[in-house]
Amino acid sequence: MLKKLLAASKMNRLQPFSNHRPQAHFFAILLSCLFIIFSACSQPPPKAQYRFIYNNDGTEILGNRWHQGRPLTIDDVHSYVDIVAETPVTTFMICSGSMLSYYKSQYERPLGVLAEDQQRDEANEPNLNENILLYERNYRLLQEQGTDIIALCVNRAKEKGMEAFITMRMNDLHFSDPELYDPRVQSDFWLQHPEWRMGDYPG
Protein backbone atom coordinates (compact mmCIF):
# COMPACT_ATOMS: atom_id res chain seq x y z
CA MET A 1 0.00 0.00 0.00
CA LEU A 2 2.80 2.39 0.87
CA LYS A 3 4.40 1.81 -2.48
CA LYS A 4 1.13 2.68 -4.23
CA LEU A 5 0.79 5.92 -2.26
CA LEU A 6 4.35 6.96 -3.05
CA ALA A 7 3.80 6.18 -6.72
CA ALA A 8 0.60 8.26 -6.77
CA SER A 9 2.32 11.14 -4.99
CA LYS A 10 5.15 11.12 -7.51
CA MET A 11 2.66 11.11 -10.39
CA ASN A 12 0.89 14.14 -8.95
CA ARG A 13 4.13 16.06 -8.65
CA LEU A 14 5.01 15.38 -12.29
CA GLN A 15 1.57 16.07 -13.71
CA PRO A 16 1.74 19.90 -13.64
CA PHE A 17 5.04 19.91 -15.48
CA SER A 18 3.61 17.58 -18.15
CA ASN A 19 0.58 19.81 -18.61
CA HIS A 20 2.75 22.92 -19.16
CA ARG A 21 5.25 21.32 -21.55
CA PRO A 22 3.44 22.45 -24.80
CA GLN A 23 3.37 26.01 -23.47
CA ALA A 24 7.07 25.86 -22.72
CA HIS A 25 7.79 24.71 -26.27
CA PHE A 26 5.64 27.51 -27.69
CA PHE A 27 7.42 30.21 -25.70
CA ALA A 28 10.82 28.76 -26.62
CA ILE A 29 9.94 28.89 -30.32
CA LEU A 30 8.51 32.40 -29.95
CA LEU A 31 11.66 33.65 -28.25
CA SER A 32 13.80 32.07 -30.97
CA CYS A 33 11.78 33.78 -33.69
CA LEU A 34 11.98 37.13 -31.93
CA PHE A 35 15.72 36.74 -31.54
CA ILE A 36 16.12 36.02 -35.26
CA ILE A 37 13.93 38.99 -36.22
CA PHE A 38 15.72 41.45 -33.94
CA SER A 39 19.10 40.16 -35.07
CA ALA A 40 18.15 40.70 -38.71
CA CYS A 41 16.81 44.19 -37.97
CA SER A 42 19.97 45.16 -36.18
CA GLN A 43 22.05 44.48 -39.31
CA PRO A 44 22.51 47.51 -41.62
CA PRO A 45 20.73 47.13 -44.98
CA PRO A 46 22.98 46.14 -47.89
CA LYS A 47 24.37 49.09 -49.78
CA ALA A 48 22.55 49.67 -53.06
CA GLN A 49 24.57 48.93 -56.17
CA TYR A 50 24.18 51.39 -59.05
CA ARG A 51 25.43 51.26 -62.62
CA PHE A 52 27.36 54.20 -64.06
CA ILE A 53 26.75 53.80 -67.80
CA TYR A 54 28.84 55.29 -70.61
CA ASN A 55 27.36 54.91 -74.09
CA ASN A 56 29.81 55.60 -76.91
CA ASP A 57 28.22 56.69 -80.17
CA GLY A 58 30.97 54.89 -82.08
CA THR A 59 31.57 57.57 -84.69
CA GLU A 60 34.28 59.29 -82.67
CA ILE A 61 36.12 55.97 -82.57
CA LEU A 62 35.59 55.12 -86.22
CA GLY A 63 36.70 58.63 -87.15
CA ASN A 64 39.51 58.44 -84.55
CA ARG A 65 38.77 61.98 -83.41
CA TRP A 66 40.81 61.77 -80.22
CA HIS A 67 43.87 61.08 -82.32
CA GLN A 68 43.32 63.80 -84.91
CA GLY A 69 41.75 61.48 -87.47
CA ARG A 70 44.89 59.43 -88.09
CA PRO A 71 44.54 55.89 -89.52
CA LEU A 72 42.83 53.84 -86.83
CA THR A 73 44.76 51.09 -85.02
CA ILE A 74 43.72 48.50 -82.45
CA ASP A 75 45.61 50.42 -79.77
CA ASP A 76 43.70 53.55 -80.73
CA VAL A 77 40.38 51.77 -80.25
CA HIS A 78 41.52 50.45 -76.87
CA SER A 79 42.38 53.98 -75.77
CA TYR A 80 38.72 55.03 -76.11
CA VAL A 81 37.81 52.35 -73.58
CA ASP A 82 40.82 52.78 -71.30
CA ILE A 83 40.14 56.44 -70.59
CA VAL A 84 36.68 55.50 -69.31
CA ALA A 85 38.06 52.62 -67.24
CA GLU A 86 39.94 55.15 -65.10
CA THR A 87 36.63 56.66 -63.92
CA PRO A 88 33.72 55.37 -61.77
CA VAL A 89 32.05 54.03 -64.93
CA THR A 90 30.81 50.46 -64.42
CA THR A 91 29.22 49.79 -67.80
CA PHE A 92 30.60 50.49 -71.26
CA MET A 93 28.14 50.57 -74.15
CA ILE A 94 29.17 50.78 -77.79
CA CYS A 95 26.70 51.68 -80.52
CA SER A 96 26.51 49.14 -83.33
CA GLY A 97 25.94 51.60 -86.13
CA SER A 98 24.75 54.94 -87.42
CA MET A 99 22.51 54.68 -90.50
CA LEU A 100 24.65 51.65 -91.38
CA SER A 101 26.65 49.22 -89.26
CA TYR A 102 30.20 49.65 -87.96
CA TYR A 103 30.99 45.98 -88.64
CA LYS A 104 30.74 43.45 -91.44
CA SER A 105 27.21 42.10 -91.69
CA GLN A 106 25.45 39.66 -93.99
CA TYR A 107 22.36 41.87 -93.88
CA GLU A 108 23.65 45.35 -94.68
CA ARG A 109 26.70 47.27 -95.83
CA PRO A 110 29.00 48.96 -93.31
CA LEU A 111 28.90 52.71 -92.95
CA GLY A 112 30.67 54.46 -95.82
CA VAL A 113 31.05 51.31 -97.92
CA LEU A 114 29.44 50.89 -101.34
CA ALA A 115 28.27 47.63 -102.85
CA GLU A 116 30.08 46.48 -105.99
CA ASP A 117 27.28 47.73 -108.25
CA GLN A 118 26.77 51.05 -106.45
CA GLN A 119 28.15 54.47 -107.19
CA ARG A 120 27.73 57.63 -105.23
CA ASP A 121 25.84 60.46 -106.84
CA GLU A 122 28.41 63.14 -107.61
CA ALA A 123 25.68 65.77 -107.53
CA ASN A 124 25.11 64.97 -103.86
CA GLU A 125 28.79 64.83 -102.97
CA PRO A 126 28.66 68.18 -101.11
CA ASN A 127 26.13 66.59 -98.75
CA LEU A 128 28.53 63.81 -97.86
CA ASN A 129 30.29 64.65 -94.64
CA GLU A 130 34.05 64.15 -94.85
CA ASN A 131 33.75 62.04 -91.72
CA ILE A 132 32.19 59.28 -93.81
CA LEU A 133 35.42 58.97 -95.78
CA LEU A 134 37.29 58.45 -92.50
CA TYR A 135 34.78 55.87 -91.35
CA GLU A 136 35.20 53.84 -94.52
CA ARG A 137 38.99 53.98 -94.39
CA ASN A 138 39.18 53.00 -90.74
CA TYR A 139 36.59 50.26 -91.09
CA ARG A 140 38.69 48.69 -93.84
CA LEU A 141 41.90 49.02 -91.82
CA LEU A 142 40.41 47.03 -88.95
CA GLN A 143 38.86 44.49 -91.31
CA GLU A 144 42.30 43.77 -92.71
CA GLN A 145 43.21 42.68 -89.17
CA GLY A 146 40.04 40.62 -88.81
CA THR A 147 38.26 42.83 -86.32
CA ASP A 148 36.08 45.92 -85.85
CA ILE A 149 35.40 48.56 -83.23
CA ILE A 150 32.49 46.61 -81.71
CA ALA A 151 34.51 43.50 -80.89
CA LEU A 152 37.50 45.53 -79.75
CA CYS A 153 35.48 47.73 -77.40
CA VAL A 154 33.47 44.90 -75.86
CA ASN A 155 36.51 42.75 -75.18
CA ARG A 156 38.58 45.65 -73.88
CA ALA A 157 35.83 46.79 -71.52
CA LYS A 158 35.63 43.30 -70.03
CA GLU A 159 39.40 43.18 -69.65
CA LYS A 160 39.16 46.41 -67.67
CA GLY A 161 36.52 44.98 -65.34
CA MET A 162 33.50 46.74 -66.81
CA GLU A 163 30.23 45.39 -68.09
CA ALA A 164 29.88 45.66 -71.85
CA PHE A 165 26.78 46.03 -73.98
CA ILE A 166 26.10 46.68 -77.67
CA THR A 167 23.48 49.34 -78.38
CA MET A 168 21.71 50.54 -81.50
CA ARG A 169 20.11 53.74 -82.70
CA MET A 170 16.40 53.83 -83.43
CA ASN A 171 14.73 56.19 -85.91
CA ASP A 172 17.90 58.02 -86.81
CA LEU A 173 17.12 60.96 -89.10
CA HIS A 174 20.62 61.56 -90.42
CA PHE A 175 20.66 61.70 -94.24
CA SER A 176 16.92 60.97 -94.40
CA ASP A 177 16.16 63.71 -96.93
CA PRO A 178 14.08 62.00 -99.66
CA GLU A 179 15.84 64.11 -102.30
CA LEU A 180 19.24 62.79 -101.26
CA TYR A 181 20.73 59.70 -102.83
CA ASP A 182 23.97 58.56 -101.27
CA PRO A 183 24.34 54.85 -100.48
CA ARG A 184 27.47 55.53 -98.43
CA VAL A 185 25.17 56.73 -95.67
CA GLN A 186 21.83 55.21 -96.65
CA SER A 187 20.94 51.55 -96.32
CA ASP A 188 19.78 49.44 -99.23
CA PHE A 189 16.44 48.95 -97.49
CA TRP A 190 15.99 52.70 -97.18
CA LEU A 191 16.81 53.26 -100.83
CA GLN A 192 14.71 50.40 -102.17
CA HIS A 193 11.58 50.89 -100.05
CA PRO A 194 10.49 54.53 -99.92
CA GLU A 195 6.94 53.34 -99.20
CA TRP A 196 8.03 52.43 -95.66
CA ARG A 197 9.26 55.91 -94.79
CA MET A 198 7.31 57.97 -92.29
CA GLY A 199 7.10 61.75 -92.23
CA ASP A 200 8.87 64.25 -94.44
CA TYR A 201 12.04 65.25 -92.64
CA PRO A 202 14.99 67.09 -94.13
CA GLY A 203 18.23 65.13 -93.78
Tab-separated table of C-alpha atoms in Angstrom:
chain	number	residue	atom	x	y	z
A	1	MET	CA	0.000	0.000	0.000
A	2	LEU	CA	2.801	2.395	0.873
A	3	LYS	CA	4.404	1.813	-2.479
A	4	LYS	CA	1.127	2.683	-4.227
A	5	LEU	CA	0.794	5.925	-2.261
A	6	LEU	CA	4.346	6.959	-3.051
A	7	ALA	CA	3.799	6.182	-6.716
A	8	ALA	CA	0.603	8.261	-6.767
A	9	SER	CA	2.324	11.141	-4.991
A	10	LYS	CA	5.149	11.123	-7.506
A	11	MET	CA	2.664	11.114	-10.394
A	12	ASN	CA	0.889	14.141	-8.951
A	13	ARG	CA	4.133	16.055	-8.651
A	14	LEU	CA	5.010	15.383	-12.295
A	15	GLN	CA	1.571	16.075	-13.707
A	16	PRO	CA	1.738	19.901	-13.644
A	17	PHE	CA	5.035	19.909	-15.479
A	18	SER	CA	3.608	17.582	-18.146
A	19	ASN	CA	0.582	19.812	-18.615
A	20	HIS	CA	2.746	22.920	-19.156
A	21	ARG	CA	5.249	21.322	-21.555
A	22	PRO	CA	3.440	22.451	-24.796
A	23	GLN	CA	3.371	26.014	-23.472
A	24	ALA	CA	7.073	25.861	-22.723
A	25	HIS	CA	7.788	24.709	-26.269
A	26	PHE	CA	5.635	27.506	-27.688
A	27	PHE	CA	7.417	30.209	-25.700
A	28	ALA	CA	10.815	28.760	-26.622
A	29	ILE	CA	9.940	28.886	-30.323
A	30	LEU	CA	8.512	32.402	-29.948
A	31	LEU	CA	11.658	33.646	-28.254
A	32	SER	CA	13.801	32.068	-30.965
A	33	CYS	CA	11.783	33.785	-33.693
A	34	LEU	CA	11.975	37.131	-31.926
A	35	PHE	CA	15.717	36.741	-31.541
A	36	ILE	CA	16.119	36.019	-35.260
A	37	ILE	CA	13.934	38.994	-36.222
A	38	PHE	CA	15.722	41.451	-33.936
A	39	SER	CA	19.104	40.157	-35.075
A	40	ALA	CA	18.150	40.704	-38.705
A	41	CYS	CA	16.809	44.188	-37.972
A	42	SER	CA	19.975	45.157	-36.176
A	43	GLN	CA	22.052	44.484	-39.307
A	44	PRO	CA	22.510	47.511	-41.617
A	45	PRO	CA	20.728	47.126	-44.979
A	46	PRO	CA	22.977	46.142	-47.887
A	47	LYS	CA	24.374	49.089	-49.780
A	48	ALA	CA	22.552	49.669	-53.060
A	49	GLN	CA	24.571	48.935	-56.167
A	50	TYR	CA	24.181	51.386	-59.051
A	51	ARG	CA	25.433	51.260	-62.615
A	52	PHE	CA	27.359	54.196	-64.064
A	53	ILE	CA	26.748	53.802	-67.800
A	54	TYR	CA	28.838	55.289	-70.605
A	55	ASN	CA	27.357	54.910	-74.089
A	56	ASN	CA	29.806	55.596	-76.910
A	57	ASP	CA	28.221	56.692	-80.174
A	58	GLY	CA	30.974	54.895	-82.082
A	59	THR	CA	31.570	57.572	-84.692
A	60	GLU	CA	34.277	59.291	-82.673
A	61	ILE	CA	36.124	55.972	-82.568
A	62	LEU	CA	35.591	55.118	-86.221
A	63	GLY	CA	36.704	58.630	-87.153
A	64	ASN	CA	39.510	58.436	-84.555
A	65	ARG	CA	38.772	61.979	-83.414
A	66	TRP	CA	40.808	61.772	-80.216
A	67	HIS	CA	43.866	61.081	-82.321
A	68	GLN	CA	43.322	63.804	-84.911
A	69	GLY	CA	41.754	61.477	-87.466
A	70	ARG	CA	44.891	59.427	-88.088
A	71	PRO	CA	44.540	55.894	-89.519
A	72	LEU	CA	42.829	53.836	-86.832
A	73	THR	CA	44.759	51.095	-85.018
A	74	ILE	CA	43.724	48.498	-82.452
A	75	ASP	CA	45.613	50.418	-79.771
A	76	ASP	CA	43.704	53.555	-80.729
A	77	VAL	CA	40.377	51.770	-80.250
A	78	HIS	CA	41.525	50.452	-76.873
A	79	SER	CA	42.377	53.981	-75.769
A	80	TYR	CA	38.725	55.033	-76.112
A	81	VAL	CA	37.813	52.349	-73.579
A	82	ASP	CA	40.824	52.781	-71.304
A	83	ILE	CA	40.141	56.435	-70.587
A	84	VAL	CA	36.683	55.503	-69.305
A	85	ALA	CA	38.058	52.623	-67.240
A	86	GLU	CA	39.939	55.150	-65.101
A	87	THR	CA	36.632	56.659	-63.919
A	88	PRO	CA	33.724	55.369	-61.769
A	89	VAL	CA	32.049	54.029	-64.925
A	90	THR	CA	30.811	50.458	-64.416
A	91	THR	CA	29.221	49.791	-67.796
A	92	PHE	CA	30.604	50.490	-71.263
A	93	MET	CA	28.144	50.569	-74.151
A	94	ILE	CA	29.166	50.778	-77.786
A	95	CYS	CA	26.700	51.682	-80.516
A	96	SER	CA	26.508	49.144	-83.332
A	97	GLY	CA	25.936	51.598	-86.133
A	98	SER	CA	24.748	54.938	-87.424
A	99	MET	CA	22.515	54.680	-90.501
A	100	LEU	CA	24.648	51.648	-91.380
A	101	SER	CA	26.648	49.223	-89.258
A	102	TYR	CA	30.201	49.652	-87.964
A	103	TYR	CA	30.990	45.985	-88.637
A	104	LYS	CA	30.743	43.448	-91.442
A	105	SER	CA	27.206	42.102	-91.693
A	106	GLN	CA	25.454	39.665	-93.990
A	107	TYR	CA	22.361	41.867	-93.884
A	108	GLU	CA	23.649	45.349	-94.682
A	109	ARG	CA	26.697	47.267	-95.825
A	110	PRO	CA	28.995	48.956	-93.306
A	111	LEU	CA	28.904	52.715	-92.952
A	112	GLY	CA	30.670	54.463	-95.815
A	113	VAL	CA	31.051	51.312	-97.916
A	114	LEU	CA	29.445	50.894	-101.338
A	115	ALA	CA	28.271	47.632	-102.849
A	116	GLU	CA	30.081	46.481	-105.993
A	117	ASP	CA	27.285	47.730	-108.250
A	118	GLN	CA	26.771	51.050	-106.453
A	119	GLN	CA	28.148	54.469	-107.189
A	120	ARG	CA	27.731	57.632	-105.228
A	121	ASP	CA	25.838	60.464	-106.841
A	122	GLU	CA	28.415	63.140	-107.614
A	123	ALA	CA	25.678	65.768	-107.531
A	124	ASN	CA	25.113	64.967	-103.864
A	125	GLU	CA	28.790	64.827	-102.967
A	126	PRO	CA	28.656	68.185	-101.109
A	127	ASN	CA	26.133	66.594	-98.745
A	128	LEU	CA	28.530	63.812	-97.863
A	129	ASN	CA	30.291	64.646	-94.639
A	130	GLU	CA	34.050	64.152	-94.848
A	131	ASN	CA	33.745	62.039	-91.719
A	132	ILE	CA	32.189	59.282	-93.812
A	133	LEU	CA	35.416	58.966	-95.775
A	134	LEU	CA	37.295	58.453	-92.505
A	135	TYR	CA	34.780	55.867	-91.349
A	136	GLU	CA	35.197	53.839	-94.520
A	137	ARG	CA	38.985	53.982	-94.390
A	138	ASN	CA	39.183	52.997	-90.742
A	139	TYR	CA	36.592	50.260	-91.093
A	140	ARG	CA	38.687	48.687	-93.841
A	141	LEU	CA	41.900	49.020	-91.819
A	142	LEU	CA	40.410	47.031	-88.953
A	143	GLN	CA	38.856	44.491	-91.315
A	144	GLU	CA	42.298	43.771	-92.706
A	145	GLN	CA	43.205	42.682	-89.173
A	146	GLY	CA	40.042	40.616	-88.806
A	147	THR	CA	38.263	42.828	-86.316
A	148	ASP	CA	36.077	45.917	-85.847
A	149	ILE	CA	35.398	48.563	-83.232
A	150	ILE	CA	32.493	46.609	-81.712
A	151	ALA	CA	34.511	43.497	-80.892
A	152	LEU	CA	37.505	45.527	-79.750
A	153	CYS	CA	35.484	47.732	-77.399
A	154	VAL	CA	33.465	44.900	-75.856
A	155	ASN	CA	36.514	42.749	-75.182
A	156	ARG	CA	38.579	45.646	-73.877
A	157	ALA	CA	35.833	46.789	-71.516
A	158	LYS	CA	35.627	43.303	-70.028
A	159	GLU	CA	39.396	43.178	-69.652
A	160	LYS	CA	39.160	46.413	-67.669
A	161	GLY	CA	36.525	44.983	-65.342
A	162	MET	CA	33.502	46.742	-66.806
A	163	GLU	CA	30.230	45.389	-68.087
A	164	ALA	CA	29.883	45.662	-71.849
A	165	PHE	CA	26.775	46.028	-73.979
A	166	ILE	CA	26.103	46.680	-77.665
A	167	THR	CA	23.478	49.338	-78.379
A	168	MET	CA	21.706	50.540	-81.497
A	169	ARG	CA	20.110	53.738	-82.703
A	170	MET	CA	16.401	53.827	-83.431
A	171	ASN	CA	14.726	56.186	-85.914
A	172	ASP	CA	17.901	58.019	-86.809
A	173	LEU	CA	17.116	60.957	-89.104
A	174	HIS	CA	20.618	61.563	-90.417
A	175	PHE	CA	20.656	61.697	-94.237
A	176	SER	CA	16.922	60.974	-94.404
A	177	ASP	CA	16.164	63.714	-96.935
A	178	PRO	CA	14.077	62.001	-99.664
A	179	GLU	CA	15.843	64.110	-102.296
A	180	LEU	CA	19.235	62.786	-101.257
A	181	TYR	CA	20.728	59.702	-102.834
A	182	ASP	CA	23.966	58.557	-101.266
A	183	PRO	CA	24.339	54.847	-100.482
A	184	ARG	CA	27.467	55.528	-98.433
A	185	VAL	CA	25.172	56.732	-95.667
A	186	GLN	CA	21.827	55.208	-96.650
A	187	SER	CA	20.936	51.548	-96.319
A	188	ASP	CA	19.779	49.442	-99.232
A	189	PHE	CA	16.436	48.946	-97.493
A	190	TRP	CA	15.987	52.702	-97.175
A	191	LEU	CA	16.813	53.264	-100.826
A	192	GLN	CA	14.705	50.399	-102.166
A	193	HIS	CA	11.576	50.890	-100.050
A	194	PRO	CA	10.485	54.534	-99.919
A	195	GLU	CA	6.938	53.343	-99.197
A	196	TRP	CA	8.033	52.429	-95.665
A	197	ARG	CA	9.265	55.914	-94.787
A	198	MET	CA	7.306	57.972	-92.286
A	199	GLY	CA	7.101	61.747	-92.228
A	200	ASP	CA	8.868	64.252	-94.438
A	201	TYR	CA	12.044	65.249	-92.641
A	202	PRO	CA	14.991	67.091	-94.128
A	203	GLY	CA	18.228	65.133	-93.777
